[in-house]
PDB file of C-alpha atoms in Angstrom:
ATOM      1  CA  UNK K   1     143.701 118.403 184.305  1.00 87.00           C
ATOM      2  CA  UNK K   2     144.973 114.941 185.109  1.00 93.00           C
ATOM      3  CA  UNK K   3     147.078 114.343 188.204  1.00 96.00           C
ATOM      4  CA  UNK K   4     149.445 111.359 188.093  1.00 97.00           C
ATOM      5  CA  UNK K   5     151.199 109.747 191.053  1.00 98.00           C
ATOM      6  CA  UNK K   6     153.751 106.963 190.668  1.00 98.00           C
ATOM      7  CA  UNK K   7     154.639 104.388 193.302  1.00 98.00           C
ATOM      8  CA  UNK K   8     156.353 101.037 193.601  1.00 98.00           C
ATOM      9  CA  UNK K   9     159.963 101.969 192.980  1.00 97.00           C
ATOM     10  CA  UNK K  10     162.790 100.677 195.111  1.00 98.00           C
ATOM     11  CA  UNK K  11     166.046  98.764 195.262  1.00 98.00           C
ATOM     12  CA  UNK K  12     166.226  95.319 193.660  1.00 98.00           C
ATOM     13  CA  UNK K  13     168.986  92.947 192.624  1.00 98.00           C
ATOM     14  CA  UNK K  14     169.716  92.256 188.981  1.00 98.00           C
ATOM     15  CA  UNK K  15     167.330  89.636 187.654  1.00 98.00           C
ATOM     16  CA  UNK K  16     164.607  90.690 190.054  1.00 98.00           C
ATOM     17  CA  UNK K  17     161.210  92.261 189.469  1.00 98.00           C
ATOM     18  CA  UNK K  18     159.317  95.385 190.407  1.00 98.00           C
ATOM     19  CA  UNK K  19     155.826  96.615 189.652  1.00 98.00           C
ATOM     20  CA  UNK K  20     155.281 100.326 189.261  1.00 98.00           C
ATOM     21  CA  UNK K  21     151.862 101.912 189.606  1.00 98.00           C
ATOM     22  CA  UNK K  22     150.547 105.177 188.242  1.00 98.00           C
ATOM     23  CA  UNK K  23     147.380 106.436 189.902  1.00 98.00           C
ATOM     24  CA  UNK K  24     145.393 109.039 187.993  1.00 97.00           C
ATOM     25  CA  UNK K  25     142.887 111.544 189.308  1.00 93.00           C
ATOM     26  CA  UNK K  26     141.050 114.511 187.926  1.00 89.00           C
ATOM     27  CA  UNK K  27     139.610 114.052 184.482  1.00 82.00           C
ATOM     28  CA  UNK K  28     138.441 110.665 183.198  1.00 89.00           C
ATOM     29  CA  UNK K  29     141.535 108.508 182.815  1.00 92.00           C
ATOM     30  CA  UNK K  30     140.014 106.481 179.983  1.00 92.00           C
ATOM     31  CA  UNK K  31     140.070 109.619 177.838  1.00 93.00           C
ATOM     32  CA  UNK K  32     143.865 109.470 177.751  1.00 96.00           C
ATOM     33  CA  UNK K  33     146.578 107.320 176.322  1.00 97.00           C
ATOM     34  CA  UNK K  34     149.353 106.805 178.876  1.00 98.00           C
ATOM     35  CA  UNK K  35     152.929 105.716 179.149  1.00 98.00           C
ATOM     36  CA  UNK K  36     156.198 105.473 181.031  1.00 98.00           C
ATOM     37  CA  UNK K  37     159.479 107.266 180.598  1.00 98.00           C
ATOM     38  CA  UNK K  38     162.695 107.011 182.584  1.00 98.00           C
ATOM     39  CA  UNK K  39     165.682 109.222 183.222  1.00 98.00           C
ATOM     40  CA  UNK K  40     169.046 108.126 184.555  1.00 97.00           C
ATOM     41  CA  UNK K  41     171.575 110.615 185.965  1.00 94.00           C
ATOM     42  CA  UNK K  42     173.283 112.548 183.203  1.00 95.00           C
ATOM     43  CA  UNK K  43     171.041 111.100 180.516  1.00 97.00           C
ATOM     44  CA  UNK K  44     168.019 112.313 178.599  1.00 96.00           C
ATOM     45  CA  UNK K  45     164.558 111.141 179.506  1.00 97.00           C
ATOM     46  CA  UNK K  46     163.747 108.090 177.370  1.00 97.00           C
ATOM     47  CA  UNK K  47     160.575 106.325 176.319  1.00 98.00           C
ATOM     48  CA  UNK K  48     159.909 102.978 178.013  1.00 98.00           C
ATOM     49  CA  UNK K  49     156.351 101.907 177.240  1.00 98.00           C
ATOM     50  CA  UNK K  50     152.912 103.209 176.336  1.00 98.00           C
ATOM     51  CA  UNK K  51     149.371 101.916 176.201  1.00 98.00           C
ATOM     52  CA  UNK K  52     146.323 103.189 174.388  1.00 98.00           C
ATOM     53  CA  UNK K  53     143.229 104.475 176.160  1.00 97.00           C
ATOM     54  CA  UNK K  54     141.450 101.109 176.234  1.00 97.00           C
ATOM     55  CA  UNK K  55     144.469  99.047 177.172  1.00 97.00           C
ATOM     56  CA  UNK K  56     144.293  96.980 174.001  1.00 97.00           C
ATOM     57  CA  UNK K  57     147.503  98.158 172.365  1.00 98.00           C
ATOM     58  CA  UNK K  58     150.866  98.405 174.145  1.00 98.00           C
ATOM     59  CA  UNK K  59     154.113  99.836 172.792  1.00 98.00           C
ATOM     60  CA  UNK K  60     157.622  99.196 174.095  1.00 98.00           C
ATOM     61  CA  UNK K  61     161.135 100.467 173.660  1.00 98.00           C
ATOM     62  CA  UNK K  62     163.418  97.822 172.199  1.00 98.00           C
ATOM     63  CA  UNK K  63     165.509  97.873 175.369  1.00 97.00           C
ATOM     64  CA  UNK K  64     162.637  96.586 177.513  1.00 98.00           C
ATOM     65  CA  UNK K  65     160.673  94.462 175.043  1.00 98.00           C
ATOM     66  CA  UNK K  66     160.086  90.980 176.421  1.00 98.00           C
ATOM     67  CA  UNK K  67     160.951  92.050 179.985  1.00 98.00           C
ATOM     68  CA  UNK K  68     158.455  94.814 180.792  1.00 98.00           C
ATOM     69  CA  UNK K  69     154.663  94.740 180.522  1.00 98.00           C
ATOM     70  CA  UNK K  70     152.431  97.819 180.581  1.00 98.00           C
ATOM     71  CA  UNK K  71     148.761  97.499 181.537  1.00 98.00           C
ATOM     72  CA  UNK K  72     145.909  99.610 182.820  1.00 98.00           C
ATOM     73  CA  UNK K  73     142.531  99.359 184.513  1.00 97.00           C
ATOM     74  CA  UNK K  74     140.379 102.386 183.763  1.00 96.00           C
ATOM     75  CA  UNK K  75     137.859 101.409 186.425  1.00 96.00           C
ATOM     76  CA  UNK K  76     140.681 101.821 188.956  1.00 96.00           C
ATOM     77  CA  UNK K  77     142.215 104.842 187.203  1.00 97.00           C
ATOM     78  CA  UNK K  78     145.541 103.049 187.341  1.00 97.00           C
ATOM     79  CA  UNK K  79     148.330 102.028 184.986  1.00 98.00           C
ATOM     80  CA  UNK K  80     151.072  99.559 185.849  1.00 98.00           C
ATOM     81  CA  UNK K  81     154.526  98.691 184.597  1.00 98.00           C
ATOM     82  CA  UNK K  82     155.594  95.155 185.458  1.00 98.00           C
ATOM     83  CA  UNK K  83     159.375  94.979 185.189  1.00 98.00           C
ATOM     84  CA  UNK K  84     161.032  91.562 185.120  1.00 98.00           C
ATOM     85  CA  UNK K  85     164.631  90.440 184.578  1.00 98.00           C
ATOM     86  CA  UNK K  86     165.834  93.837 185.696  1.00 98.00           C
ATOM     87  CA  UNK K  87     169.321  94.979 184.755  1.00 98.00           C
ATOM     88  CA  UNK K  88     171.544  97.645 186.341  1.00 97.00           C
ATOM     89  CA  UNK K  89     171.028  99.772 183.228  1.00 97.00           C
ATOM     90  CA  UNK K  90     167.311  99.926 184.061  1.00 98.00           C
ATOM     91  CA  UNK K  91     168.161 102.087 187.077  1.00 98.00           C
ATOM     92  CA  UNK K  92     166.481 105.470 186.692  1.00 98.00           C
ATOM     93  CA  UNK K  93     163.655 107.666 187.868  1.00 98.00           C
ATOM     94  CA  UNK K  94     160.508 106.379 186.195  1.00 98.00           C
ATOM     95  CA  UNK K  95     157.741 108.795 185.222  1.00 98.00           C
ATOM     96  CA  UNK K  96     154.217 108.171 184.049  1.00 98.00           C
ATOM     97  CA  UNK K  97     152.616 110.455 181.531  1.00 98.00           C
ATOM     98  CA  UNK K  98     149.264 110.876 179.819  1.00 97.00           C
ATOM     99  CA  UNK K  99     147.922 112.638 176.774  1.00 96.00           C
ATOM    100  CA  UNK K 100     144.936 112.643 174.473  1.00 95.00           C
ATOM    101  CA  UNK K 101     147.249 111.704 171.586  1.00 96.00           C
ATOM    102  CA  UNK K 102     149.495 108.625 171.417  1.00 96.00           C
ATOM    103  CA  UNK K 103     152.138 110.535 169.482  1.00 97.00           C
ATOM    104  CA  UNK K 104     152.527 112.928 172.400  1.00 96.00           C
ATOM    105  CA  UNK K 105     152.780 110.059 174.871  1.00 97.00           C
ATOM    106  CA  UNK K 106     155.446 108.208 172.882  1.00 96.00           C
ATOM    107  CA  UNK K 107     157.546 111.294 172.130  1.00 96.00           C
ATOM    108  CA  UNK K 108     157.408 112.831 175.588  1.00 94.00           C
ATOM    109  CA  UNK K 109     155.267 115.726 174.497  1.00 94.00           C
ATOM    110  CA  UNK K 110     152.472 115.111 176.974  1.00 93.00           C
ATOM    111  CA  UNK K 111     151.117 117.806 179.216  1.00 89.00           C
ATOM    112  CA  UNK K 112     150.656 115.547 182.191  1.00 96.00           C
ATOM    113  CA  UNK K 113     153.478 113.963 184.184  1.00 98.00           C
ATOM    114  CA  UNK K 114     153.905 112.393 187.579  1.00 98.00           C
ATOM    115  CA  UNK K 115     156.664 113.266 190.006  1.00 97.00           C
ATOM    116  CA  UNK K 116     158.631 110.080 189.373  1.00 98.00           C
ATOM    117  CA  UNK K 117     159.670 107.034 191.367  1.00 98.00           C
ATOM    118  CA  UNK K 118     163.248 105.809 191.756  1.00 98.00           C
ATOM    119  CA  UNK K 119     164.229 102.351 190.575  1.00 98.00           C
ATOM    120  CA  UNK K 120     167.699 101.097 191.470  1.00 98.00           C
ATOM    121  CA  UNK K 121     168.988  97.741 190.247  1.00 98.00           C
ATOM    122  CA  UNK K 122     172.131  96.467 191.913  1.00 97.00           C
ATOM    123  CA  UNK K 123     174.550  94.142 190.175  1.00 93.00           C
TER     124      UNK K 123
END
């Protein structure tokens, strides 16, 4: 089992920045690929970003490419999502997720999810 806890959400003006953290506990975090999803009210949960187990290979949704950066430090059992140039349409609950397969992470089929952290971007 891997337990995931997100933090760092909040209210920010358009154009601002936030940094989300995902702290992992339980099994060895470096055994898992990890990623971020988000869900806005009335919408489906959507893929945001993912990173492989070593942190060498990131993946991004087209909507956030060039603005968001995903990273991880396995020694700290933590993954981050640096969000810059935020837009009102980025407002959502952000979830971190982990799986032993990258396909599961990128498609939302992971077994392990955090509880989510709210990000609100005002215009």
